[in-house]
Coordinates of C-alpha atoms (C1' of nucleotides) in Angstrom, one line a residue:
Chain A
X274 CA 33.7 -151.3 4.0
X275 CA 32.2 -154.7 4.5
X276 CA 29.3 -154.4 6.9
X277 CA 29.9 -157.3 9.1
X278 CA 26.5 -157.2 10.8
X279 CA 24.8 -157.2 7.4
X280 CA 26.8 -160.1 6.2
X281 CA 25.9 -162.1 9.3
X282 CA 22.2 -161.1 8.9
X283 CA 22.4 -162.3 5.4
X284 CA 23.8 -165.7 6.3
X285 CA 21.2 -166.1 9.0
X286 CA 18.3 -165.0 6.9
X287 CA 19.0 -167.8 4.5
X288 CA 18.7 -170.3 7.3
X289 CA 15.5 -168.8 8.7
X290 CA 12.9 -168.0 6.2
X291 CA 10.4 -166.9 8.8
X292 CA 12.4 -163.8 9.7
X293 CA 13.4 -160.9 7.5
X294 CA 16.9 -159.6 7.4
X295 CA 16.0 -156.4 9.2
X296 CA 14.7 -158.2 12.2
X297 CA 17.8 -160.3 12.4
X298 CA 20.1 -157.3 11.9
X299 CA 18.5 -155.6 14.9
X300 CA 19.1 -158.7 17.1
X301 CA 22.8 -158.9 16.4
X302 CA 24.9 -157.6 19.2
X303 CA 28.5 -157.3 20.3
X304 CA 29.5 -159.8 23.0
X305 CA 30.7 -158.4 26.3
X306 CA 34.0 -160.1 25.9
X307 CA 36.0 -160.5 22.6
X308 CA 36.8 -164.1 23.6
X309 CA 33.2 -164.9 22.9
X310 CA 33.4 -163.5 19.4
X311 CA 33.1 -160.4 17.4
X312 CA 29.3 -160.5 16.9
X313 CA 26.7 -162.6 18.5
X314 CA 23.2 -163.7 17.7
X315 CA 21.0 -164.5 20.7
X316 CA 18.4 -167.2 20.0
X317 CA 16.0 -166.6 22.9
X318 CA 13.4 -164.9 20.8
X319 CA 13.3 -167.8 18.3
X320 CA 12.4 -170.3 21.0
X321 CA 8.6 -169.8 20.6
X322 CA 8.5 -169.8 16.8
X323 CA 10.8 -172.9 16.5
X324 CA 9.3 -174.6 19.5
X325 CA 12.8 -175.5 20.7
X326 CA 15.1 -174.4 23.4
X327 CA 17.3 -171.5 22.5
X328 CA 20.4 -173.6 23.2
X329 CA 19.3 -176.2 20.7
X330 CA 18.6 -173.6 18.1
X331 CA 22.0 -172.0 18.5
X332 CA 23.6 -175.3 18.2
X333 CA 21.7 -176.3 15.1
X334 CA 22.5 -173.0 13.4
X335 CA 26.1 -173.4 14.2
X336 CA 26.2 -176.8 12.6
X337 CA 24.2 -175.9 9.5
X338 CA 25.9 -172.6 8.6
X339 CA 28.7 -173.4 6.3
X340 CA 32.2 -172.0 6.7
X341 CA 33.1 -169.0 4.6
X342 CA 36.2 -166.8 4.1
X343 CA 34.7 -164.1 6.2
X344 CA 34.5 -166.1 9.4
X345 CA 37.3 -167.6 11.3
X346 CA 34.7 -169.7 13.1
X347 CA 31.0 -169.7 14.1
X348 CA 30.2 -171.5 17.3
X349 CA 27.4 -171.6 19.8
X350 CA 27.8 -170.9 23.4
X351 CA 24.6 -171.7 25.2
X352 CA 21.8 -169.8 23.6
X353 CA 24.2 -167.6 21.7
X354 CA 25.5 -168.1 18.2
X355 CA 28.9 -166.4 18.1
X356 CA 30.7 -165.2 15.0
X357 CA 34.4 -164.8 14.9
X358 CA 35.4 -162.6 11.9
X359 CA 38.6 -163.6 10.2
X360 CA 41.2 -161.4 11.8
X361 CA 43.0 -160.4 8.6
X362 CA 39.8 -159.6 6.9
X363 CA 38.6 -157.6 9.9
X364 CA 41.8 -155.6 10.1
X365 CA 42.0 -155.0 6.3
X366 CA 38.4 -154.0 6.0
X367 CA 38.5 -151.5 8.8
X368 CA 41.9 -149.9 8.2
X369 CA 41.4 -149.6 4.5
X370 CA 38.1 -148.0 5.1
X371 CA 39.8 -145.3 7.2
X372 CA 42.6 -145.0 4.7
X373 CA 40.1 -144.5 1.9
X374 CA 37.8 -142.1 3.7
X375 CA 40.2 -140.1 5.9
X376 CA 38.5 -137.1 7.4
X377 CA 35.2 -138.5 6.2
X378 CA 35.6 -141.8 8.1
X379 CA 32.4 -142.3 10.1
X380 CA 30.3 -140.0 8.0
X381 CA 27.2 -141.0 6.2
X382 CA 24.5 -139.9 3.8
X383 CA 21.7 -140.6 6.2
X384 CA 20.4 -137.1 6.2
X385 CA 21.0 -136.3 2.5
X386 CA 18.5 -133.7 1.3
X387 CA 17.2 -133.0 4.7
X388 CA 17.5 -129.7 6.6
X389 CA 18.1 -129.5 10.3
X390 CA 18.0 -126.4 12.4
X391 CA 20.0 -126.4 15.6
X392 CA 19.3 -123.5 18.0
X393 CA 21.9 -123.1 20.8
X394 CA 23.8 -120.8 23.0
X395 CA 21.2 -118.0 22.9
X396 CA 22.6 -115.8 25.7
X397 CA 20.8 -112.9 27.1
X398 CA 22.0 -109.5 25.9
X399 CA 23.4 -107.4 28.6
X400 CA 24.2 -110.3 30.8
X401 CA 27.5 -112.0 31.3
X402 CA 28.4 -115.1 29.4
X403 CA 29.0 -117.5 32.2
X404 CA 29.8 -121.1 32.9
X405 CA 26.1 -121.9 32.7
X406 CA 26.0 -121.0 29.0
X407 CA 28.7 -123.4 28.1
X408 CA 26.5 -126.5 27.9
X409 CA 24.0 -125.3 25.4
X410 CA 26.9 -123.7 23.4
X411 CA 29.1 -126.8 23.1
X412 CA 26.3 -129.4 22.9
X413 CA 24.6 -127.4 20.2
X414 CA 27.7 -126.9 18.3
X415 CA 28.6 -130.6 18.5
X416 CA 25.0 -131.6 17.4
X417 CA 25.3 -129.3 14.4
X418 CA 28.6 -130.9 13.4
X419 CA 27.3 -134.4 14.0
X420 CA 24.3 -133.7 11.8
X421 CA 26.5 -132.3 9.1
X422 CA 28.6 -135.4 9.3
X423 CA 25.5 -137.6 8.9
X424 CA 24.7 -135.8 5.7
X425 CA 22.1 -133.2 6.8
X426 CA 22.2 -129.7 5.8
X427 CA 22.3 -127.6 9.0
X428 CA 21.4 -124.2 10.0
X429 CA 22.7 -123.0 13.4
X430 CA 20.8 -120.3 15.1
X431 CA 21.8 -118.2 18.0
X432 CA 18.4 -117.1 19.3
X433 CA 19.7 -114.2 21.3
X434 CA 17.7 -113.1 24.3
X435 CA 17.5 -109.6 23.0
X436 CA 13.9 -108.8 23.9
X437 CA 11.5 -108.8 26.8
X438 CA 10.8 -107.0 30.0
X439 CA 14.4 -107.2 31.0
X440 CA 15.2 -104.5 28.5
X441 CA 12.5 -102.3 30.2
X442 CA 14.4 -103.0 33.4
X443 CA 17.7 -102.0 31.9
X444 CA 16.3 -98.9 30.4
X445 CA 14.8 -97.8 33.7
X446 CA 18.1 -98.6 35.5
X447 CA 20.2 -96.8 33.0
X448 CA 18.0 -93.7 33.1
X449 CA 18.1 -93.6 36.9
X450 CA 21.6 -94.6 37.8
X451 CA 23.5 -95.2 34.5
X452 CA 26.5 -93.6 33.0
X453 CA 27.2 -93.8 29.3
X454 CA 31.0 -93.7 29.7
X455 CA 30.9 -96.6 32.1
X456 CA 28.9 -98.7 29.7
X457 CA 31.2 -97.8 26.8
X458 CA 34.2 -98.8 28.8
X459 CA 33.1 -102.2 30.1
X460 CA 29.6 -102.9 28.7
X461 CA 28.6 -106.2 30.3
X462 CA 29.9 -105.5 33.8
X463 CA 28.3 -102.1 33.7
X464 CA 25.0 -103.4 32.4
X465 CA 25.1 -106.2 34.9
X466 CA 25.6 -103.8 37.7
X467 CA 22.6 -101.8 36.5
X468 CA 20.6 -105.0 36.3
X469 CA 21.5 -106.0 39.8
X470 CA 20.8 -102.5 41.1
X471 CA 17.4 -102.6 39.5
X472 CA 16.4 -105.7 41.4
X473 CA 17.7 -104.3 44.7
X474 CA 15.8 -101.1 44.2
X475 CA 12.7 -102.9 42.9
X476 CA 12.4 -104.8 46.2
X477 CA 12.1 -101.6 48.0
X478 CA 10.0 -99.9 45.4
X479 CA 7.8 -102.3 43.4
X480 CA 6.5 -99.5 41.0
X481 CA 9.9 -99.8 39.2
X482 CA 8.7 -103.2 37.9
X483 CA 5.6 -101.4 36.3
X484 CA 7.9 -98.8 34.9
X485 CA 10.1 -101.5 33.4
X486 CA 7.0 -103.2 31.8
X487 CA 6.0 -99.8 30.4
X488 CA 9.4 -99.2 28.8
X489 CA 9.3 -102.7 27.2
X490 CA 5.9 -101.9 25.8
X491 CA 7.3 -98.7 24.3
X492 CA 10.2 -100.7 22.9
X493 CA 7.7 -103.1 21.3
X494 CA 5.8 -100.1 19.8
X495 CA 9.0 -98.7 18.3
X496 CA 9.6 -95.8 20.6
X497 CA 12.8 -94.1 19.4
X498 CA 14.5 -93.6 22.7
X499 CA 13.8 -97.2 23.8
X500 CA 15.0 -98.5 20.4
X501 CA 18.2 -96.5 20.5
X502 CA 19.2 -97.8 24.0
X503 CA 18.2 -101.3 23.1
X504 CA 20.3 -101.3 19.9
X505 CA 23.3 -100.0 21.9
X506 CA 23.0 -102.6 24.6
X507 CA 22.7 -105.3 21.9
X508 CA 25.8 -104.2 19.9
X509 CA 28.0 -103.9 22.9
X510 CA 27.0 -107.3 24.3
X511 CA 27.5 -109.1 21.0
X512 CA 31.0 -107.8 20.8
X513 CA 31.8 -109.6 24.1
X514 CA 30.0 -112.8 23.2
X515 CA 31.9 -113.0 19.9
X516 CA 35.2 -113.0 21.8
X517 CA 34.1 -116.2 23.6
X518 CA 32.8 -117.8 20.3
X519 CA 36.1 -117.0 18.7
X520 CA 37.9 -118.8 21.5
X521 CA 35.6 -121.8 21.0
X522 CA 35.8 -121.7 17.3
X523 CA 32.0 -121.4 17.0
X524 CA 30.1 -119.5 14.3
X525 CA 26.4 -119.2 13.7
X526 CA 24.4 -119.1 10.5
X527 CA 21.9 -116.7 12.1
X528 CA 21.7 -114.4 15.0
X529 CA 18.0 -113.9 14.7
X530 CA 17.0 -113.5 18.3
X531 CA 13.7 -112.8 20.0
X532 CA 13.5 -109.3 18.7
X533 CA 13.6 -110.6 15.1
X534 CA 10.2 -112.1 15.7
X535 CA 8.6 -109.1 17.3
X536 CA 6.7 -108.1 14.2
X537 CA 5.7 -111.7 13.5
X538 CA 3.6 -112.0 16.6
X539 CA 0.3 -110.4 15.4
X540 CA -0.2 -113.0 12.7
X541 CA 0.4 -115.8 15.2
X542 CA -2.1 -114.4 17.6
X543 CA -4.6 -114.1 14.7
X544 CA -4.2 -117.8 13.8
X545 CA -4.7 -118.8 17.5
X546 CA -7.7 -116.6 17.6
X547 CA -9.2 -118.2 14.5
X548 CA -8.6 -121.6 15.8
X549 CA -10.4 -120.6 19.0
X550 CA -7.4 -121.4 21.2
X551 CA -7.3 -118.2 23.1
X552 CA -9.2 -117.7 26.3
X553 CA -9.5 -114.6 28.5
X554 CA -8.4 -115.1 32.0
X555 CA -7.7 -112.4 34.6
X556 CA -7.3 -109.8 31.9
X557 CA -4.7 -111.8 30.0
X558 CA -5.1 -114.3 27.1
X559 CA -4.2 -117.9 27.6
X560 CA -4.4 -121.2 25.9
X561 CA -6.0 -123.8 28.1
X562 CA -3.9 -126.9 28.1
X563 CA -5.7 -128.8 30.9
X564 CA -6.9 -131.5 28.5
X565 CA -3.3 -132.3 27.9
X566 CA -2.3 -132.4 31.6
X567 CA -0.5 -129.1 31.5
X568 CA -1.0 -125.8 33.2
X569 CA -2.4 -123.0 31.0
X570 CA 0.0 -121.1 28.8
X571 CA 0.0 -117.3 29.1
X572 CA 0.1 -115.9 25.6
X573 CA -0.6 -112.2 26.1
X574 CA -0.2 -110.2 29.2
X575 CA -3.0 -108.0 30.5
X576 CA -1.2 -104.9 29.2
X577 CA -1.3 -106.4 25.7
X578 CA 2.4 -107.2 25.4
X579 CA 3.6 -110.6 24.5
X580 CA 5.8 -113.2 26.2
X581 CA 8.6 -115.6 25.5
X582 CA 6.3 -118.4 24.5
X583 CA 4.5 -116.3 21.9
X584 CA 7.8 -115.5 20.4
X585 CA 8.9 -119.1 20.3
X586 CA 5.7 -120.0 18.5
X587 CA 6.2 -117.3 16.0
X588 CA 9.8 -118.3 15.6
X589 CA 9.0 -122.0 14.9
X590 CA 6.3 -121.0 12.3
X591 CA 8.7 -118.6 10.7
X592 CA 11.4 -121.3 10.5
X593 CA 9.1 -123.8 9.0
X594 CA 8.1 -121.4 6.3
X595 CA 11.5 -120.0 5.7
X596 CA 13.7 -123.1 5.9
X597 CA 11.2 -126.0 5.6
X598 CA 13.2 -127.9 8.2
X599 CA 13.2 -131.7 8.6
X600 CA 13.9 -131.1 12.3
X601 CA 14.0 -128.0 14.4
X602 CA 16.3 -128.7 17.4
X603 CA 16.5 -126.6 20.5
X604 CA 19.4 -127.1 22.9
X605 CA 17.9 -125.5 26.0
X606 CA 18.1 -126.3 29.7
X607 CA 15.8 -128.9 31.3
X608 CA 14.2 -126.2 33.4
X609 CA 12.3 -125.2 30.4
X610 CA 10.8 -128.7 29.7
X611 CA 7.3 -127.5 30.5
X612 CA 7.7 -124.4 28.3
X613 CA 8.6 -126.5 25.4
X614 CA 5.9 -129.1 25.9
X615 CA 3.4 -126.2 26.0
X616 CA 4.4 -124.4 22.9
X617 CA 4.9 -127.5 20.8
X618 CA 1.5 -128.6 21.8
X619 CA 0.1 -125.2 20.9
X620 CA 1.8 -125.4 17.5
X621 CA 0.1 -128.8 17.0
X622 CA -3.3 -127.4 18.1
X623 CA -2.9 -124.6 15.5
X624 CA -3.0 -127.4 13.0
X625 CA 0.6 -128.0 12.2
X626 CA 1.6 -131.6 11.8
X627 CA 5.2 -130.6 11.9
X628 CA 5.0 -129.8 15.6
X629 CA 6.5 -133.3 16.2
X630 CA 9.6 -132.2 14.3
X631 CA 10.4 -129.5 16.9
X632 CA 12.7 -131.2 19.3
X633 CA 13.7 -129.9 22.7
X634 CA 17.1 -131.3 23.7
X635 CA 17.3 -130.6 27.4
X636 CA 20.4 -130.6 29.6
X637 CA 21.0 -130.5 33.4
X638 CA 21.9 -127.5 35.5
X639 CA 25.3 -126.2 36.3
X640 CA 25.7 -125.2 39.9
X641 CA 28.7 -123.7 41.8
X642 CA 30.1 -125.2 44.9
X643 CA 28.7 -122.2 46.8
X644 CA 25.2 -122.8 45.4
X645 CA 23.1 -122.1 42.4
X646 CA 24.4 -119.5 40.0
X647 CA 22.6 -116.2 40.1
X648 CA 23.3 -113.4 37.8
X649 CA 21.2 -111.1 39.9
X650 CA 23.1 -111.8 43.0
X651 CA 26.4 -111.5 41.1
X652 CA 27.3 -115.2 41.9
X653 CA 28.7 -116.3 38.6
X654 CA 31.8 -117.8 37.0
X655 CA 32.6 -116.2 33.6
X656 CA 33.2 -118.6 30.8
X657 CA 36.0 -116.5 29.5
X658 CA 37.8 -116.8 32.8
X659 CA 37.4 -120.5 32.8
X660 CA 38.8 -120.8 29.3
X661 CA 41.7 -118.4 30.0
X662 CA 42.6 -120.2 33.2
X663 CA 42.6 -123.6 31.5
X664 CA 45.0 -122.2 28.9
X665 CA 47.2 -120.8 31.6
X666 CA 47.3 -124.2 33.3
X667 CA 48.2 -125.8 30.1
X668 CA 51.1 -123.4 29.6
X669 CA 52.5 -124.4 33.0
X670 CA 52.3 -128.1 32.1
X671 CA 53.9 -127.5 28.7
X672 CA 56.7 -125.5 30.4
X673 CA 57.3 -128.5 32.7
X674 CA 56.8 -131.4 30.2
X675 CA 57.6 -130.1 26.7
X676 CA 59.8 -127.0 27.1
X677 CA 61.0 -127.3 23.5
X678 CA 57.6 -127.4 21.9
X679 CA 57.1 -124.9 19.1
X680 CA 54.0 -122.8 18.9
X681 CA 53.5 -123.2 22.7
X682 CA 50.8 -120.5 22.9
X683 CA 48.7 -121.9 20.1
X684 CA 48.9 -125.5 21.3
X685 CA 48.1 -124.4 24.9
X686 CA 45.0 -122.8 23.6
X687 CA 44.0 -125.9 21.8
X688 CA 44.5 -128.1 24.8
X689 CA 43.2 -125.8 27.5
X690 CA 40.0 -124.9 25.7
X691 CA 39.7 -128.5 24.4
X692 CA 39.9 -129.7 28.0
X693 CA 37.0 -127.5 29.1
X694 CA 34.8 -128.5 26.1
X695 CA 35.7 -132.1 26.4
X696 CA 34.7 -132.2 30.0
X697 CA 31.5 -130.5 29.2
X698 CA 30.7 -133.2 26.6
X699 CA 31.7 -136.2 28.6
X700 CA 28.6 -136.7 30.7
X701 CA 25.1 -137.3 29.6
X702 CA 23.4 -134.0 28.9
X703 CA 20.7 -134.5 31.4
X704 CA 22.8 -134.8 34.5
X705 CA 23.2 -131.8 36.7
X706 CA 26.7 -131.0 37.8
X707 CA 28.7 -128.8 40.1
X708 CA 31.4 -126.7 38.5
X709 CA 34.8 -127.2 40.1
X710 CA 38.0 -125.5 39.1
X711 CA 39.9 -128.5 40.3
X712 CA 38.1 -130.9 38.0
X713 CA 38.2 -128.5 35.1
X714 CA 42.0 -128.0 35.4
X715 CA 42.8 -131.7 35.8
X716 CA 44.3 -133.2 32.7
X717 CA 44.8 -136.9 33.6
X718 CA 42.6 -139.8 32.9
X719 CA 39.4 -139.5 30.8
X720 CA 40.0 -136.0 29.7
X721 CA 40.4 -134.0 26.5
X722 CA 44.2 -133.7 27.0
X723 CA 44.5 -137.4 27.4
X724 CA 42.8 -138.0 24.0
X725 CA 44.7 -135.2 22.4
X726 CA 47.9 -136.6 23.8
X727 CA 47.1 -139.9 22.3
X728 CA 46.6 -138.2 19.0
X729 CA 49.9 -136.4 19.3
X730 CA 51.7 -139.7 20.1
X731 CA 50.2 -141.3 17.0
X732 CA 51.1 -138.3 14.9
X733 CA 54.6 -138.5 16.1
X734 CA 54.9 -142.1 15.0
X735 CA 53.5 -141.3 11.6
X736 CA 56.2 -138.6 11.2
X737 CA 58.8 -141.2 12.1
X738 CA 57.5 -143.7 9.6
X739 CA 60.2 -145.4 7.5
X740 CA 57.8 -147.1 5.1
X741 CA 54.7 -146.1 3.1
X742 CA 51.9 -147.6 5.2
X743 CA 49.1 -146.5 3.0
X744 CA 49.3 -149.4 0.7
X745 CA 49.7 -153.1 0.7
X746 CA 50.2 -153.8 4.4
X747 CA 50.0 -157.4 5.5
X748 CA 47.1 -157.1 7.8
X749 CA 47.5 -160.6 9.2
X750 CA 50.4 -159.2 11.3
X751 CA 47.8 -157.3 13.4
X752 CA 46.1 -160.4 14.8
X753 CA 47.3 -160.0 18.4
X754 CA 44.7 -159.0 20.9
X755 CA 45.9 -155.5 21.6
X756 CA 45.7 -154.6 17.9
X757 CA 42.4 -156.4 17.4
X758 CA 40.8 -154.5 20.3
X759 CA 41.9 -151.2 18.8
X760 CA 40.6 -152.3 15.4
X761 CA 37.2 -153.2 16.9
X762 CA 37.0 -149.8 18.6
X763 CA 37.7 -148.1 15.3
X764 CA 35.1 -150.3 13.5
X765 CA 32.4 -149.1 15.9
X766 CA 33.1 -145.4 15.3
X767 CA 30.5 -144.9 12.4
X768 CA 27.7 -146.5 14.4
X769 CA 28.7 -144.5 17.4
X770 CA 28.2 -141.3 15.4
X771 CA 24.8 -142.4 14.2
X772 CA 23.8 -143.3 17.7
X773 CA 25.0 -139.9 19.0
X774 CA 22.9 -138.2 16.3
X775 CA 19.8 -140.2 16.9
X776 CA 20.0 -139.6 20.7
X777 CA 21.2 -136.0 20.4
X778 CA 23.9 -137.0 22.7
X779 CA 27.5 -135.9 21.9
X780 CA 28.8 -137.6 25.0
X781 CA 28.5 -140.9 23.2
X782 CA 31.2 -139.8 20.9
X783 CA 33.3 -138.3 23.7
X784 CA 33.2 -141.6 25.6
X785 CA 34.0 -143.6 22.5
X786 CA 37.1 -141.7 21.6
X787 CA 38.3 -142.2 25.1
X788 CA 37.9 -146.0 24.4
X789 CA 39.8 -145.6 21.2
X790 CA 42.5 -143.7 23.0
X791 CA 42.8 -146.3 25.7
X792 CA 43.0 -149.1 23.2
X793 CA 45.6 -147.2 21.2
X794 CA 47.7 -146.5 24.3
X795 CA 47.7 -150.2 25.2
X796 CA 48.7 -151.2 21.7
X797 CA 51.3 -148.5 21.7
X798 CA 52.7 -149.7 25.0
X799 CA 52.8 -153.3 24.1
X800 CA 53.7 -153.3 20.5
X801 CA 56.7 -151.3 19.2
X802 CA 55.7 -149.6 16.0
X803 CA 58.9 -148.4 14.4
X804 CA 60.6 -151.8 14.2
X805 CA 63.3 -153.3 12.0
X806 CA 60.9 -155.6 10.3
X807 CA 59.5 -153.3 7.6
X808 CA 56.4 -155.4 6.9
X809 CA 55.5 -155.4 10.6
X810 CA 56.2 -151.7 10.8
X811 CA 54.0 -151.0 7.7
X812 CA 51.1 -153.0 9.2
X813 CA 51.3 -151.4 12.6
X814 CA 51.7 -147.9 11.2
X815 CA 48.5 -148.4 9.1
X816 CA 46.7 -149.1 12.4
X817 CA 48.3 -146.1 14.1
X818 CA 47.1 -144.0 11.2
X819 CA 43.5 -145.4 11.5
X820 CA 43.5 -144.7 15.2
X821 CA 44.8 -141.2 14.8
X822 CA 42.3 -140.4 12.1
X823 CA 39.4 -141.8 14.2
X824 CA 40.4 -139.7 17.2
X825 CA 40.8 -136.6 15.0
X826 CA 37.4 -137.1 13.4
X827 CA 35.8 -137.6 16.8
X828 CA 37.4 -134.5 18.3
X829 CA 36.4 -132.5 15.3
X830 CA 32.8 -133.4 15.8
X831 CA 33.0 -132.2 19.4
X832 CA 34.5 -128.9 18.3
X833 CA 38.0 -129.7 19.7
X834 CA 41.3 -129.4 18.0
X835 CA 43.7 -132.4 17.5
X836 CA 47.2 -131.1 17.9
X837 CA 50.0 -133.0 16.1
X838 CA 52.4 -132.3 18.9
X839 CA 52.1 -131.4 22.6
Chain B
rG249 C1' 0.4 -129.9 46.2
rU250 C1' 0.8 -131.3 40.8
rU251 C1' 4.1 -132.5 36.8
rU252 C1' 8.9 -134.0 35.5
rC253 C1' 14.1 -135.6 35.7
rC254 C1' 17.8 -138.1 38.6
rG255 C1' 19.6 -142.1 42.3
rU256 C1' 25.3 -147.7 39.8
rA257 C1' 32.4 -148.5 43.6
rG258 C1' 34.8 -143.5 48.8
rC259 C1' 34.2 -139.4 44.7
rU260 C1' 32.8 -138.2 39.2
rC261 C1' 30.4 -141.0 35.9
rA262 C1' 29.6 -145.1 31.6
rG263 C1' 26.4 -149.2 30.7
rU264 C1' 19.9 -150.1 29.8
rA265 C1' 15.1 -149.6 22.3
rG266 C1' 15.5 -156.6 28.4
rG267 C1' 20.3 -160.7 27.4
rA268 C1' 26.4 -164.0 28.7
rU269 C1' 31.0 -162.6 34.4
rA270 C1' 27.9 -154.6 35.8
rG271 C1' 32.8 -151.1 33.4
rA272 C1' 36.1 -146.6 33.3
rG273 C1' 38.5 -142.3 35.5
rC274 C1' 39.8 -139.9 40.1
rA275 C1' 41.5 -140.7 45.1
rA276 C1' 44.5 -145.1 47.9
rC277 C1' 48.3 -148.8 47.6
rU278 C1' 52.2 -151.4 44.2
rG279 C1' 55.2 -151.8 39.8
rC280 C1' 57.1 -149.8 34.7
rC281 C1' 61.0 -144.1 31.6
rU282 C1' 69.6 -146.8 29.1
rC283 C1' 63.0 -148.4 25.1
rC284 C1' 58.6 -144.9 19.3
rU285 C1' 55.9 -138.3 23.9
rA286 C1' 55.2 -141.2 31.7
rA287 C1' 49.4 -135.6 29.9
rG288 C1' 51.2 -142.8 29.5
rC289 C1' 50.9 -148.4 30.7
rA290 C1' 50.1 -152.6 34.2
rG291 C1' 48.4 -154.5 38.9
rU292 C1' 45.8 -154.6 44.0
rA293 C1' 41.6 -153.0 46.6
rG294 C1' 36.7 -151.1 46.2
rG295 C1' 29.3 -153.1 44.2
rC296 C1' 22.1 -156.3 47.9
rC297 C1' 23.0 -151.2 40.3
rG298 C1' 18.2 -146.3 46.4
rU299 C1' 14.1 -149.6 48.2
rG300 C1' 9.6 -153.0 47.9
rG301 C1' 6.5 -155.3 44.5
rG302 C1' 5.1 -156.7 39.3
rU303 C1' 5.8 -158.3 33.9
rU304 C1' 9.5 -161.9 31.6
rC305 C1' 12.9 -167.9 30.1
rG306 C1' 15.9 -163.5 31.8
rA307 C1' 15.4 -156.8 34.9
rU308 C1' 20.7 -152.2 36.6
rU309 C1' 17.5 -151.6 32.0
rC310 C1' 10.2 -152.0 31.3
rC311 C1' 5.6 -151.0 34.8
rC312 C1' 3.6 -149.5 39.9
rG313 C1' 4.5 -148.0 45.0
rC314 C1' 7.9 -145.9 48.6
rC315 C1' 12.4 -143.2 50.1
rG316 C1' 16.1 -139.4 48.9
rG317 C1' 17.7 -135.2 45.6
rG318 C1' 17.0 -131.5 41.5
rA319 C1' 13.7 -128.7 38.3
rA320 C1' 9.1 -126.5 36.5
rC321 C1' 4.2 -124.9 37.6
rA322 C1' 0.3 -116.9 34.9
rC323 C1' 1.5 -111.6 33.4
rC324 C1' 10.4 -113.0 33.7
rA325 C1' 13.2 -115.5 30.0

RNA sequence: GUUUCCGUAGCUCAGUAGGAUAGAGCAACUGCCUCCUAAGCAGUAGGCCGUGGGUUCGAUUCCCGCCGGGAACACCA
């Protein structure tokens, strides 16, 4: 595809020898209104160097740049130099690019030869998979797909919370009040009940906490009874998690959780020791981070056992040695900002220059209308319930609107689950939000079903096509504003993907495919596609195809299906 | 208390590596299915971009203060 920005930068750089093409390229922007042009070059920054008013510079440039086939016109408006791309060229370039690339449209080789680790989801064993887990799960999955699309090799890791004092608690609870049959029958609810019970009892009897710590220490030392229970809890929990992952269409390359690193800790402690990082404090060992404006990091408890942070350090070192990553990305809630700052700093202090390649991608909290979610208090909304209800709701709508649809159940699944995922990926990661059934089950406006519906509409048109639109369309027939607006949206898709990757922000893609869908629906509404005039039909269908493919590629990156009918 | 994030239309949110008139969706009101899927399209209404300074030719965007809200801050993860 012709890179319009680059062409413009090329033209401009020949006129201004003091600036290199890269600088110019970065200055080129898209005007707020298409009537102002397709691309704009603001001249403010040149004022000093040229000792002239920006307006005058823009005017001079507009007069000296010769016409070419690429541009319909180049004109200045105040301090801006506005470029109008020849409409036929614009349409042809964009549509043919999509035709040629298909499912690859928007992809790049930016990350070729580089390996990126994405850690996400990471639920705690023996605890329910609730609505609070959806963010890390779907954001992480999207980031993995985005990086793949940008040419990176990716490794997805589900860093299971399968270790820690919580297992001591569970063992204590199971031994005191547990019942094997109950756990076999309904593992997570039974284990959750035990967990809640433990906390209730521990409030009355604090020695239970010590007992739990002792059991965890035994587990760390390889005690047989502890290990057996732990393995059992883990297996049963994973079965349940996989049910949700199946619904979401998510798989991981590795399930190496916290326990995986349990034997890699001593070496890490040794290095820290050697570097003189460890300090004794109140019987425990810490790293003093005061010089870096952070509270101290507790590395080893007074009873000798390790903590979360030690395991994260060990995990990062292991991953560097094992995968030699270009980037090591963690999709973990913003509550853990300090934790990440601390351990990444410690990695750096241990002498690892790659510490800067460990990237925490934080996101905001999910609350319920009745308050913060709390597993201990049993105040949770299960993710599986949310997904199931969304599918049920979709079935009702299909029954009302498309009673003759084939494969109703499969499509309802695609739409219902897609709606939940889409909503999750529509807002900036960092914002907190309150879960609401109402909002989750609404399918109008800027929602997943809206975008999927648009895709289905486009697909329907392509099925009805009476001409071969894949070749030789007369793109000058697409010069009306509705068509051009849609073409511009499609043109922006590749740079949107890059932006989303650079910012670790899938919502940029979500937002953009809504824009594409809106532009398509307007075009659809105003311009009949299957018309008598076969040349016009061919041209319009080619644009329908490009829009459909763009939406499909966008949805795919978000981990959402694009049904052909609905 | 310290650190950190957030504050844009009634509600939910875009927009900001400084740039032209701040945009959607929902809710409200009004139109459009003898016409390719109305899960749609169009229109009306709705804004001191929390607030006060500063930097700049230019600030919703950057810096500082204040107000309001969230989160984190040693033997949990």
